[in-house]
Coordinates of C-alpha atoms and ligand atoms in Angstrom, one line a residue:
M1 CA 3.5 -12.1 -0.7
E2 CA 5.5 -14.5 1.5
V3 CA 9.0 -15.8 0.7
I4 CA 11.2 -18.4 2.3
R5 CA 14.6 -17.1 3.5
I6 CA 17.3 -19.7 4.1
E7 CA 20.8 -19.1 5.6
G8 CA 23.1 -21.7 4.2
G9 CA 25.8 -23.6 6.1
H10 CA 24.0 -24.7 9.3
P11 CA 23.8 -28.3 10.3
V12 CA 20.5 -30.1 9.7
T13 CA 20.1 -33.1 11.9
G14 CA 17.5 -35.0 14.1
E15 CA 14.2 -36.7 13.4
V16 CA 11.2 -35.7 11.2
T17 CA 7.8 -37.4 10.7
V18 CA 6.1 -37.1 7.4
E19 CA 2.3 -36.6 6.9
G20 CA -0.2 -38.7 4.9
A21 CA 0.4 -38.7 1.2
K22 CA -1.1 -35.7 -0.7
N23 CA -1.4 -37.9 -3.9
S24 CA -3.5 -40.4 -2.0
A25 CA -5.6 -38.2 0.3
L26 CA -7.0 -36.1 -2.6
K27 CA -8.3 -39.3 -4.3
L28 CA -9.6 -40.9 -1.1
M29 CA -11.5 -37.7 -0.5
A30 CA -13.0 -37.9 -4.1
A31 CA -13.8 -41.6 -3.5
T32 CA -16.1 -40.8 -0.5
I33 CA -18.6 -39.7 -3.1
L34 CA -19.0 -43.4 -3.9
A35 CA -20.2 -44.3 -0.4
P36 CA -23.1 -42.1 0.7
G37 CA -22.7 -41.4 4.5
V38 CA -19.9 -40.4 6.8
T39 CA -16.4 -41.5 5.9
T40 CA -13.6 -40.6 8.4
L41 CA -10.1 -40.1 7.0
H42 CA -7.1 -40.1 9.4
N43 CA -3.5 -38.9 8.6
V44 CA -4.7 -36.3 6.1
P45 CA -2.0 -33.7 5.4
N46 CA -2.9 -30.1 6.3
I47 CA -2.0 -28.6 2.9
S48 CA -3.7 -26.2 0.5
D49 CA -4.6 -28.9 -2.0
V50 CA -6.6 -30.8 0.6
H51 CA -8.4 -27.6 1.5
I52 CA -9.3 -27.1 -2.2
M53 CA -10.6 -30.7 -2.5
G54 CA -12.7 -30.0 0.5
K55 CA -14.2 -27.0 -1.3
V56 CA -14.9 -29.2 -4.3
L57 CA -16.8 -31.7 -2.2
K58 CA -18.7 -29.0 -0.4
E59 CA -19.6 -27.5 -3.9
L60 CA -21.1 -30.9 -4.7
G61 CA -23.2 -30.8 -1.5
A62 CA -21.1 -32.8 0.8
K63 CA -20.4 -31.9 4.4
V64 CA -16.6 -31.7 5.2
D65 CA -15.6 -31.4 8.9
V66 CA -12.0 -31.0 10.1
V67 CA -12.2 -33.1 13.3
D68 CA -8.6 -32.4 14.2
V69 CA -5.8 -31.1 12.1
H70 CA -5.2 -34.5 10.4
T71 CA -8.7 -36.1 10.5
L72 CA -11.6 -35.3 8.1
R73 CA -15.1 -36.4 8.5
I74 CA -16.8 -36.3 5.1
D75 CA -20.6 -36.8 4.8
T76 CA -21.5 -37.5 1.1
S77 CA -25.1 -38.5 1.7
T78 CA -26.0 -34.9 0.9
V79 CA -24.1 -34.7 -2.4
D80 CA -26.7 -33.5 -4.9
S81 CA -24.7 -32.0 -7.7
W82 CA -22.3 -33.5 -10.3
E83 CA -20.8 -30.2 -11.6
T84 CA -17.4 -29.0 -10.5
P85 CA -16.7 -25.3 -11.3
Y86 CA -13.7 -24.2 -13.4
S87 CA -12.6 -21.9 -10.5
L88 CA -11.7 -24.9 -8.4
V89 CA -10.4 -27.2 -11.1
A90 CA -8.2 -24.3 -12.3
Q91 CA -6.8 -24.1 -8.8
M92 CA -6.1 -27.8 -8.6
R93 CA -6.2 -30.2 -11.6
A94 CA -6.5 -33.1 -9.2
S95 CA -10.1 -32.0 -8.9
T96 CA -10.7 -34.2 -12.0
A97 CA -10.5 -37.1 -9.6
V98 CA -14.2 -36.6 -8.9
L99 CA -15.0 -37.5 -12.5
G100 CA -15.0 -41.2 -12.0
P101 CA -17.0 -41.2 -8.7
L102 CA -19.6 -38.8 -10.0
I103 CA -20.2 -40.9 -13.1
A104 CA -20.4 -44.1 -11.0
R105 CA -22.9 -42.5 -8.6
F106 CA -25.0 -40.2 -10.8
G107 CA -24.4 -41.5 -14.3
Q108 CA -23.2 -38.1 -15.3
A109 CA -20.6 -35.4 -14.4
V110 CA -19.6 -32.0 -15.6
V111 CA -15.9 -31.2 -14.9
A112 CA -14.0 -28.2 -16.2
M113 CA -11.3 -29.2 -18.6
P114 CA -8.1 -28.8 -16.4
G115 CA -5.6 -26.3 -17.7
G116 CA -2.0 -27.2 -18.1
C117 CA 0.5 -26.3 -15.4
N118 CA 4.1 -25.4 -15.2
I119 CA 5.3 -29.0 -15.7
G120 CA 3.2 -29.9 -18.7
A121 CA 0.0 -30.0 -20.7
R122 CA -1.5 -32.5 -18.2
K123 CA -4.1 -33.8 -20.7
I124 CA -6.8 -36.2 -19.6
D125 CA -7.3 -37.9 -23.0
M126 CA -6.5 -41.3 -21.5
H127 CA -9.1 -40.8 -18.7
I128 CA -11.7 -40.0 -21.4
L129 CA -10.7 -42.9 -23.8
G130 CA -10.9 -45.4 -20.9
L131 CA -14.3 -44.1 -19.7
Q132 CA -15.7 -44.1 -23.3
A133 CA -14.7 -47.8 -23.5
L134 CA -16.9 -48.3 -20.3
G135 CA -19.9 -46.7 -22.1
V136 CA -19.5 -43.0 -21.1
T137 CA -20.2 -40.4 -23.7
F138 CA -18.5 -37.0 -23.6
D139 CA -19.2 -33.5 -24.9
V140 CA -16.8 -30.7 -24.4
D141 CA -18.6 -27.4 -24.3
H142 CA -17.1 -24.0 -23.4
G143 CA -14.2 -25.6 -21.5
D144 CA -16.4 -28.0 -19.6
I145 CA -16.4 -31.8 -20.0
H146 CA -20.0 -33.2 -20.0
A147 CA -19.8 -36.9 -19.3
S148 CA -22.9 -39.1 -19.3
A149 CA -23.7 -42.8 -18.9
P150 CA -27.5 -42.8 -18.5
H151 CA -27.7 -46.6 -18.7
G152 CA -24.7 -47.2 -16.3
L153 CA -21.3 -48.5 -17.2
V154 CA -20.5 -51.9 -18.7
G155 CA -17.2 -53.6 -17.6
T156 CA -14.6 -54.2 -20.3
S157 CA -10.9 -54.4 -20.8
V158 CA -9.0 -51.1 -21.2
T159 CA -5.3 -50.8 -22.0
L160 CA -3.7 -47.5 -21.0
E161 CA -1.3 -46.0 -23.6
F162 CA 0.9 -44.8 -20.6
A163 CA 0.6 -46.0 -17.0
S164 CA -1.2 -42.8 -16.0
V165 CA -1.8 -42.4 -12.2
G166 CA -4.9 -40.2 -12.7
A167 CA -6.4 -42.3 -15.5
T168 CA -5.9 -45.5 -13.5
E169 CA -7.7 -44.0 -10.4
N170 CA -10.6 -42.5 -12.4
L171 CA -11.2 -45.8 -14.2
I172 CA -11.1 -47.8 -10.9
M173 CA -13.6 -45.4 -9.2
A174 CA -15.9 -45.2 -12.3
S175 CA -16.1 -49.0 -12.6
V176 CA -17.0 -50.0 -9.1
H177 CA -20.7 -50.3 -10.0
A178 CA -20.2 -51.3 -13.7
K179 CA -22.1 -54.3 -15.0
G180 CA -19.6 -57.2 -15.1
T181 CA -15.8 -56.9 -14.7
T182 CA -13.4 -54.2 -15.8
V183 CA -9.7 -55.0 -16.5
I184 CA -7.2 -52.1 -16.6
D185 CA -4.0 -53.2 -18.4
N186 CA -0.8 -51.1 -18.2
A187 CA -2.2 -49.7 -15.0
A188 CA -0.2 -47.3 -12.8
R189 CA 1.3 -49.2 -9.8
E190 CA 2.0 -46.3 -7.4
P191 CA 1.4 -47.0 -3.6
E192 CA -1.3 -44.3 -3.6
I193 CA -3.3 -46.4 -6.0
V194 CA -3.0 -49.4 -3.7
D195 CA -4.2 -47.1 -0.8
L196 CA -7.2 -46.1 -2.9
A197 CA -8.1 -49.7 -3.8
N198 CA -7.7 -50.8 -0.1
M199 CA -10.2 -48.2 1.0
L200 CA -12.6 -49.0 -1.8
N201 CA -12.5 -52.7 -1.0
K202 CA -13.2 -51.8 2.7
M203 CA -16.2 -49.9 1.3
G204 CA -17.4 -53.1 -0.4
A205 CA -15.8 -52.8 -3.8
H206 CA -14.1 -55.8 -5.4
I207 CA -10.7 -54.7 -6.7
E208 CA -7.8 -57.1 -7.3
G209 CA -4.3 -56.4 -8.6
A210 CA -3.8 -52.9 -7.4
G211 CA 0.0 -52.3 -7.4
T212 CA 0.5 -54.6 -10.4
P213 CA 0.1 -53.6 -14.1
V214 CA -3.3 -55.4 -14.3
I215 CA -6.1 -54.3 -12.1
E216 CA -9.5 -56.1 -12.1
I217 CA -12.6 -54.4 -10.8
R218 CA -15.8 -56.5 -10.4
G219 CA -18.9 -54.3 -10.4
V220 CA -20.8 -54.4 -7.1
G221 CA -23.9 -52.7 -5.6
E222 CA -23.9 -49.9 -3.0
L223 CA -20.7 -49.1 -1.2
H224 CA -20.7 -48.1 2.5
P225 CA -18.7 -45.4 4.2
V226 CA -15.6 -46.4 6.3
T227 CA -12.8 -45.1 8.4
H228 CA -9.4 -45.1 6.7
S229 CA -5.9 -43.8 7.4
V230 CA -3.9 -42.2 4.5
V231 CA -0.7 -44.0 3.5
G232 CA 2.5 -42.1 4.5
D233 CA 3.9 -39.6 2.0
R234 CA 6.8 -41.3 0.2
I235 CA 7.6 -38.1 -1.7
E236 CA 7.7 -35.9 1.4
A237 CA 9.9 -38.6 3.0
G238 CA 12.1 -38.6 -0.1
T239 CA 12.4 -34.9 0.1
F240 CA 13.7 -35.0 3.7
A241 CA 16.0 -37.9 2.7
A242 CA 17.5 -35.7 0.0
I243 CA 17.8 -32.8 2.4
A244 CA 19.7 -35.0 4.9
A245 CA 21.9 -36.3 2.0
I246 CA 22.9 -32.8 0.8
V247 CA 23.7 -31.4 4.2
G248 CA 25.3 -34.7 5.3
N249 CA 24.3 -34.8 9.0
P250 CA 22.2 -37.8 10.2
V251 CA 18.4 -37.4 9.9
T252 CA 15.8 -40.0 10.7
V253 CA 12.6 -39.7 8.5
R254 CA 9.6 -41.5 10.0
G255 CA 6.0 -42.2 9.1
F256 CA 6.2 -44.0 5.7
D257 CA 7.2 -47.4 4.2
P258 CA 10.7 -47.3 2.8
L259 CA 9.7 -49.9 0.2
H260 CA 7.7 -47.1 -1.4
L261 CA 11.0 -45.3 -2.1
G262 CA 12.9 -48.5 -3.1
L263 CA 14.7 -47.3 -6.2
V264 CA 15.3 -43.8 -4.8
L265 CA 17.1 -45.1 -1.8
R266 CA 19.1 -47.6 -3.9
K267 CA 20.2 -44.7 -6.2
Y268 CA 21.1 -42.6 -3.1
E269 CA 23.3 -45.5 -1.9
Q270 CA 25.0 -45.6 -5.3
M271 CA 25.7 -41.8 -4.7
G272 CA 27.6 -42.6 -1.5
I273 CA 24.7 -41.8 0.9
E274 CA 24.3 -44.0 3.9
V275 CA 20.8 -45.4 4.2
E276 CA 19.6 -47.4 7.2
R277 CA 16.1 -48.8 6.6
G278 CA 13.5 -49.5 9.4
E279 CA 9.9 -50.7 9.3
R280 CA 8.4 -47.2 9.0
E281 CA 11.6 -45.0 8.8
V282 CA 15.0 -44.5 7.2
R283 CA 18.1 -42.9 8.7
I284 CA 20.1 -40.9 6.2
S285 CA 23.7 -39.6 6.5
R286 CA 26.7 -38.9 4.4
T287 CA 30.4 -38.6 5.0
D288 CA 32.0 -38.7 1.5
R289 CA 31.3 -36.3 -1.4
I290 CA 28.2 -37.3 -3.5
K291 CA 29.0 -39.5 -6.4
P292 CA 27.4 -38.9 -9.8
V293 CA 24.7 -41.3 -11.1
D294 CA 22.3 -41.3 -14.1
I295 CA 18.6 -41.0 -13.3
Q296 CA 15.6 -41.6 -15.5
T297 CA 12.1 -41.0 -14.3
L298 CA 9.4 -43.6 -15.0
P299 CA 6.1 -44.7 -13.5
F300 CA 6.4 -46.7 -10.2
P301 CA 8.4 -48.7 -9.4
G302 CA 10.7 -46.7 -11.6
F303 CA 12.4 -43.5 -10.3
P304 CA 9.6 -41.1 -9.4
T305 CA 9.3 -37.9 -11.3
D306 CA 8.3 -36.2 -8.1
M307 CA 11.8 -36.8 -6.8
Q308 CA 13.6 -35.6 -9.9
A309 CA 14.2 -32.0 -8.8
Q310 CA 15.4 -32.9 -5.3
T311 CA 17.8 -35.5 -6.8
M312 CA 19.1 -33.1 -9.4
C313 CA 19.9 -30.7 -6.6
L314 CA 22.0 -33.5 -4.9
L315 CA 23.8 -34.2 -8.2
S316 CA 24.5 -30.5 -8.8
V317 CA 27.2 -30.7 -6.1
A318 CA 28.3 -34.3 -6.9
Q319 CA 31.9 -35.2 -7.8
G320 CA 31.4 -35.6 -11.6
T321 CA 28.7 -35.5 -14.3
S322 CA 25.3 -37.1 -14.2
I323 CA 22.5 -37.4 -16.8
V324 CA 18.9 -36.9 -15.6
T325 CA 16.2 -38.0 -18.0
E326 CA 12.6 -36.9 -17.4
N327 CA 10.3 -39.3 -19.1
V328 CA 7.0 -38.5 -17.4
F329 CA 6.4 -34.8 -17.9
E330 CA 7.4 -32.8 -20.9
N331 CA 8.5 -29.7 -19.1
R332 CA 9.9 -30.5 -15.7
F333 CA 13.3 -29.0 -15.8
M334 CA 12.4 -25.4 -14.9
F335 CA 13.9 -26.1 -11.5
A336 CA 17.3 -26.4 -13.2
S337 CA 17.2 -22.9 -14.7
E338 CA 16.5 -21.5 -11.2
L339 CA 19.4 -23.6 -9.7
Q340 CA 21.7 -22.1 -12.3
R341 CA 21.2 -18.8 -10.5
M342 CA 22.8 -20.5 -7.5
G343 CA 25.9 -21.6 -9.5
S344 CA 25.0 -25.1 -10.7
D345 CA 26.2 -26.2 -14.1
I346 CA 23.3 -27.9 -15.9
T347 CA 22.7 -28.2 -19.6
I348 CA 19.2 -29.1 -20.8
Q349 CA 19.1 -31.2 -24.0
G350 CA 15.4 -32.1 -24.7
H351 CA 14.3 -34.4 -21.9
H352 CA 17.9 -34.9 -20.7
A353 CA 19.7 -32.7 -18.3
V354 CA 23.5 -32.9 -18.1
V355 CA 24.4 -32.1 -14.5
R356 CA 28.1 -31.3 -14.0
G357 CA 28.8 -31.2 -10.3
V358 CA 30.2 -28.0 -8.8
E359 CA 32.0 -27.5 -5.5
R360 CA 29.6 -25.0 -4.0
L361 CA 26.3 -23.4 -4.6
S362 CA 25.8 -19.7 -3.8
G363 CA 22.7 -18.2 -2.3
A364 CA 20.4 -16.2 -4.6
E365 CA 16.8 -15.0 -5.0
V366 CA 15.0 -17.8 -6.9
R367 CA 11.4 -18.6 -8.0
S368 CA 9.7 -21.8 -7.1
P369 CA 8.5 -23.3 -10.5
D370 CA 6.3 -26.0 -9.0
L371 CA 5.8 -28.0 -5.8
R372 CA 8.8 -30.2 -5.9
G373 CA 11.1 -27.7 -7.6
G374 CA 10.3 -25.2 -4.8
A375 CA 11.2 -27.7 -2.1
A376 CA 14.4 -28.5 -4.0
L377 CA 15.4 -24.8 -4.1
V378 CA 14.9 -24.5 -0.3
M379 CA 17.1 -27.7 -0.1
A380 CA 19.8 -26.0 -2.2
G381 CA 19.7 -22.9 0.1
L382 CA 20.6 -25.1 3.1
V383 CA 24.0 -25.7 1.7
A384 CA 24.6 -22.6 -0.5
D385 CA 26.9 -19.8 0.6
G386 CA 25.0 -16.9 2.1
V387 CA 21.2 -16.3 2.0
T388 CA 18.8 -17.8 -0.5
T389 CA 15.3 -16.3 -0.9
V390 CA 12.6 -18.5 -2.6
L391 CA 9.6 -16.8 -4.1
D392 CA 6.2 -18.2 -5.2
I393 CA 6.2 -20.5 -2.2
Y394 CA 2.4 -21.1 -2.5
H395 CA 3.6 -24.0 -4.7
I396 CA 5.3 -25.5 -1.7
D397 CA 2.3 -25.0 0.6
R398 CA 0.3 -27.2 -1.8
G399 CA 2.1 -30.3 -0.8
Y400 CA 4.3 -29.8 2.2
E401 CA 2.8 -29.2 5.7
R402 CA 4.8 -27.0 8.0
F403 CA 7.8 -27.3 5.8
C404 CA 9.8 -24.5 7.4
E405 CA 8.9 -25.5 10.9
K406 CA 10.1 -29.1 10.2
L407 CA 13.3 -27.8 8.8
R408 CA 13.8 -25.4 11.8
D409 CA 13.2 -28.3 14.2
L410 CA 16.1 -30.0 12.4
G411 CA 18.3 -27.0 13.0
A412 CA 18.0 -25.2 9.7
H413 CA 18.0 -21.4 9.6
V414 CA 14.9 -21.0 7.6
S415 CA 12.0 -18.5 8.0
R416 CA 9.0 -17.3 6.1
V417 CA 9.0 -13.5 5.6
S418 CA 6.5 -11.2 4.0
A419 CA 7.3 -9.2 0.9
S420 CA 8.1 -6.3 3.2
F421 CA 10.7 -8.7 4.7
E422 CA 9.5 -8.4 8.3
V423 CA 9.8 -11.8 10.0
L424 CA 6.4 -13.6 10.2
E425 CA 7.6 -16.7 12.1
G426 CA 10.7 -18.4 13.5
Ligands
LIG501 C1 0.0 -37.7 -10.5 O1 -0.4 -36.8 -11.5 C2 0.5 -36.9 -9.3 N1 -0.5 -35.9 -8.9 C3 1.8 -36.1 -9.8 O2 2.3 -35.5 -8.6 C4 2.8 -37.1 -10.2 O3 3.9 -36.5 -10.7 C5 2.2 -38.0 -11.4 O4 1.0 -38.6 -10.9 C6 3.1 -39.1 -11.8 O5 3.5 -39.9 -10.8 C7 -1.5 -36.4 -8.1 O6 -1.6 -37.5 -7.7 C8 -2.5 -35.3 -7.6 P1 -0.2 -39.1 -14.8 P2 -1.2 -37.3 -12.8 O7 -1.6 -39.1 -15.2 O8 -2.2 -38.3 -12.4 C9 0.3 -37.6 -19.3 C10 3.2 -33.7 -7.4 O9 4.2 -33.0 -7.4 N2 -1.1 -37.9 -19.4 O10 0.5 -40.3 -14.3 O11 -1.7 -36.1 -13.5 C11 0.6 -36.4 -18.3 O12 0.4 -35.2 -19.0 C12 2.4 -34.0 -8.6 O13 2.7 -34.2 -6.3 C13 -1.7 -37.7 -20.7 O14 -1.1 -37.3 -21.6 O15 0.0 -38.0 -13.6 C14 2.0 -36.7 -17.9 O16 2.9 -36.2 -18.8 C15 3.0 -33.5 -9.9 N3 -3.0 -38.0 -20.8 C16 2.0 -38.2 -17.8 O17 1.0 -38.7 -18.7 C17 -3.8 -38.5 -19.7 O18 -5.0 -38.7 -19.9 C18 1.8 -38.8 -16.5 O19 0.6 -38.3 -15.9 C19 -3.2 -38.6 -18.5 C20 -1.8 -38.3 -18.4

């Protein structure tokens, strides 16, 4: 078992470049099923979730070649199965992103019902309701979802009960060949959805309105493979912005569009953090103590739930009390209970967290509850007194490429050590 060991109190400053967005790359990989042939994806992050999605595509019969660390060549002309095994879906619930493409291409799909995870039940009822409206019938049998549309899909209007990212993406991908036009109302507006629509349109789809609450998909014939570069990861960028903010030294974060972090950066400015925006970068620094602010997570362009833990970490050492409200997932405060072990003063009341700022955090052994909470615990360790050890770091490896190396390049005293605590690297 590996852990991350952080020595607090060292300056963290310099420049860091983020990778392509995990939450786009996984869907772009699934979407290659819609375009038989060789699609090349650039700027793909080298993270475990991408490796799992590669296994899912190979399980379906595709060829997946890693051309270089960040470029994948995916040949889906050989895809001859529409069944994804529970073993892979259980490892990564984002595997359900193949549901829409498989239905569009084969008129059927068998996808294991994804389990919940540490942050919530993660149901897919909205995916199913929307697909049923398009003419897909479903059976759930022994934990597998059997979807079928033997006569193809018929475009219609679907209103999502909640602006679900995954449901929006599956409905877009399922409806690219539907007869007529599909309208998704109350659609999610995340930049990763715009990235998916851009690639599908390059493939020959006809999708309008991505990035707005109403997306229109006009059914077309065959799609053709393309070359596409994954949009920069706004959440990895936001994580490094939060790291710069908590340590206080200037850090330039490159490789993403600051407009994709609009509200986060505006909130950070309200917290007294200096933000200089460039075309594809931000420079973050801080001189005064962090000011408290209230945060509520909402679908984009609201405050992203994937930045909640990192921001709560900042607020835990602010000069005053903040309220953090989590509206997207029902159980995304486990990070707070781990941060308590480091001396924070946080009271959870339902989906609100009352965060009373403390002067200092103290290093401790803590357990990463999920991907973003784990990154936030490492972030806390950078400013805590003494040594912090973060366990269950496989969560972090799912979405952050070379996280420790990037932090060390910024001057942090961070290393990955094995359970026997001999140093593995750096
Ligand atoms: C995507 O998850 C991201 N994952 C999540 O990032 C992100 O937090 C989330 O969108 C919100 O932005 C990927 O893109 C791989 P949702 P997704 O459907 O699609 C409920 C990370 O850290 N819901 O918008 O699963 C659901 O349970 C991860 O990178 C239903 O009830 O998110 C959740 O409470 C974490 N029924 C809420 O809606 C449904 O059919 C939002 O889920 C679908 C969703």
